[in-house]
XYZ file of C-alpha atoms in Angstrom:
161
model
C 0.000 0.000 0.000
C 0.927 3.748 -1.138
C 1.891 6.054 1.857
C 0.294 9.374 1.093
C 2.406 12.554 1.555
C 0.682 13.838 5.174
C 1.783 14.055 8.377
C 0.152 14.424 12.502
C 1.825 15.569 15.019
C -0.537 15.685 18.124
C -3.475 17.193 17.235
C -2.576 19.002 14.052
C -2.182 17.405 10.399
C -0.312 18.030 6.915
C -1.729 16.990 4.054
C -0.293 16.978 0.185
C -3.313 16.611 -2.190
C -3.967 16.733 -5.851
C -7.381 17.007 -7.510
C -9.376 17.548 -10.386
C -11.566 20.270 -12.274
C -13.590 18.027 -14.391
C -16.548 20.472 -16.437
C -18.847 18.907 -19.103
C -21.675 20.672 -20.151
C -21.547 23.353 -17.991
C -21.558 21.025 -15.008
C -18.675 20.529 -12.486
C -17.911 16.900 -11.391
C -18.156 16.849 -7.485
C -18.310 13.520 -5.372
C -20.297 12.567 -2.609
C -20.850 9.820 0.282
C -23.298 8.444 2.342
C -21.978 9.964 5.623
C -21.291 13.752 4.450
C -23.740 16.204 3.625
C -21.515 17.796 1.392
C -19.792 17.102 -2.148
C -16.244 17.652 -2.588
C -13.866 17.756 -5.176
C -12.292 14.804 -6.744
C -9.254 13.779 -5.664
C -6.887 12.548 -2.961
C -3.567 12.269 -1.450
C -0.500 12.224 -3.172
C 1.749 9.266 -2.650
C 5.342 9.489 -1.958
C 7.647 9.572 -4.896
C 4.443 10.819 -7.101
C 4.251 13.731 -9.057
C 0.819 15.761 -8.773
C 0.393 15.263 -12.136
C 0.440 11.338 -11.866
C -1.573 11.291 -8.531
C -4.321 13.607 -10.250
C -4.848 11.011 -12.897
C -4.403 8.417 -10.511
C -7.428 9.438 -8.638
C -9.783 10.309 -11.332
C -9.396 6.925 -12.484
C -9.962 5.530 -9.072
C -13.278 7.819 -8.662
C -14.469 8.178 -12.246
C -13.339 4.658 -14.005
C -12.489 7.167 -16.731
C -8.903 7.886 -17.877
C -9.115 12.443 -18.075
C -6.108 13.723 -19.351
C -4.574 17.426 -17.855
C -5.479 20.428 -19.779
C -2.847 22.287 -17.014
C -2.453 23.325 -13.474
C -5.270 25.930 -12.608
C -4.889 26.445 -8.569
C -2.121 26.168 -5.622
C -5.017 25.794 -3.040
C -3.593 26.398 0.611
C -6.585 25.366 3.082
C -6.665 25.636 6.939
C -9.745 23.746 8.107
C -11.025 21.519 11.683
C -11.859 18.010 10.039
C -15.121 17.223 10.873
C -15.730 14.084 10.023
C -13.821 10.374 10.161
C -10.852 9.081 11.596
C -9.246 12.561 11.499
C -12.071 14.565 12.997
C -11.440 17.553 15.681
C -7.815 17.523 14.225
C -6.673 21.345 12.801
C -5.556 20.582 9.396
C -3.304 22.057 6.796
C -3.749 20.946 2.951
C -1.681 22.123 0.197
C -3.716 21.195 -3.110
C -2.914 21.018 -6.995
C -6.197 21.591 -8.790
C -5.518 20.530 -12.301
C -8.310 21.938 -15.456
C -9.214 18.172 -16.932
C -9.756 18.144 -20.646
C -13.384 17.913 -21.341
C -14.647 14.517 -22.885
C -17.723 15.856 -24.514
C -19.740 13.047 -22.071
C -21.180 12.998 -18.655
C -20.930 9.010 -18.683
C -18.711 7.587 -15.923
C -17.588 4.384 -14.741
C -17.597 5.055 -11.344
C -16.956 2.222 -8.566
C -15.386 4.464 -5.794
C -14.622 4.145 -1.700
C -13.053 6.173 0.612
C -12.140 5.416 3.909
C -14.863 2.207 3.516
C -17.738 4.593 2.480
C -19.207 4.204 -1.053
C -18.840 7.117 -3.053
C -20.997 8.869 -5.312
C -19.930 11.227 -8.418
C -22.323 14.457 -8.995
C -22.273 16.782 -12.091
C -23.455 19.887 -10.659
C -24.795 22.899 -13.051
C -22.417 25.769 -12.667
C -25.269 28.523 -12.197
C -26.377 26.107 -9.054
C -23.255 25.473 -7.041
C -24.460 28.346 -5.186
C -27.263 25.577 -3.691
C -25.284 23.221 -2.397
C -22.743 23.061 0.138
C -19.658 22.036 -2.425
C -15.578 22.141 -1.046
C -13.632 24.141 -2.292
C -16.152 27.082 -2.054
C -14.297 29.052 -4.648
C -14.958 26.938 -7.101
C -18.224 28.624 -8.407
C -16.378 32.123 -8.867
C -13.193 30.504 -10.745
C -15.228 28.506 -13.120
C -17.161 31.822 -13.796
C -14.413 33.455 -15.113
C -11.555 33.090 -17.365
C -8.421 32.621 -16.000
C -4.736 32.297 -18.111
C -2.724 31.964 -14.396
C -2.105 29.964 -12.224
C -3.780 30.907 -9.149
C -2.857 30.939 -5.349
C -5.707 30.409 -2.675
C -5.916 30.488 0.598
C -8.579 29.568 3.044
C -8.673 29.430 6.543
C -11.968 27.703 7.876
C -10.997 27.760 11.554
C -12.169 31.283 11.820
């Protein structure tokens, strides 16, 4: 088994992730579980000796069934958050994400057979116009797919506050 790049140390955790902006008409691939009320973005922890790039397309495999290719790196996400959920929860967390703009496909279908953690989980395209009506991670993601962007951007988030 694949040791992710993360770290704890007492109650505080590191975590190197990579994920995925996957849009097909006009909808934003988000995924889902049967514990969380909330979707979240596809994608996962990036395994020692990995690149980004090969633990992106890693994971959307793993979620999706479907091989994406990278269009290019869209966001250095830095996010300060309280887990709230699963093994990790009540632990003050700091994630440093690659978001990576998928090519599009031209087709919603998926193959999708994915688990996290144990928990079966479910892939949702969401409408651009209505991520606004659901409670989606990252929340910036709305605002950067409504709007054209040539950079690479830099985010940061702090949800403790």
């Amino acid at each position: 088994m694949q040791k992710d790049c993360c770290f704890q140390s007492k109650n505080k955790r590191f975590r190197y992730r990579a994920a995925a902006i996957i849009v097909e008409n006009d909808c934003v691939l988000f995924a889902g579980n049967e514990i969380n009320d909330y979707y979240y973005s596809i994608g996962g922890g990036v395994h020692i000796g990995e690149t980004a790039e090969e633990a992106v397309q890693r994971e959307v495999f793993e979620e999706t069934g479907i091989h994406y290719e990278i269009e290019h790196l869209a966001i250095i996400h830095e996010n300060f958050f309280v887990e709230s959920t699963g093994k990790y929860k009540g632990l003050d967390s700091h994630e440093i994400a690659f978001y990576f703009l998928m090519k599009s496909r031209g087709t919603q279908k998926l193959m999708s057979n994915s688990f996290t953690q144990g928990v079966k989980e479910n892939m949702h395209w969401v409408p651009i116009e209505d991520l606004d009506k659901v409670v989606a991670y990252p929340v910036f993601m709305k605002s950067y797919l409504q709007s054209k962007h040539k950079e690479i951007l830099h985010i940061v988030t702090d949800e403790r506050l």
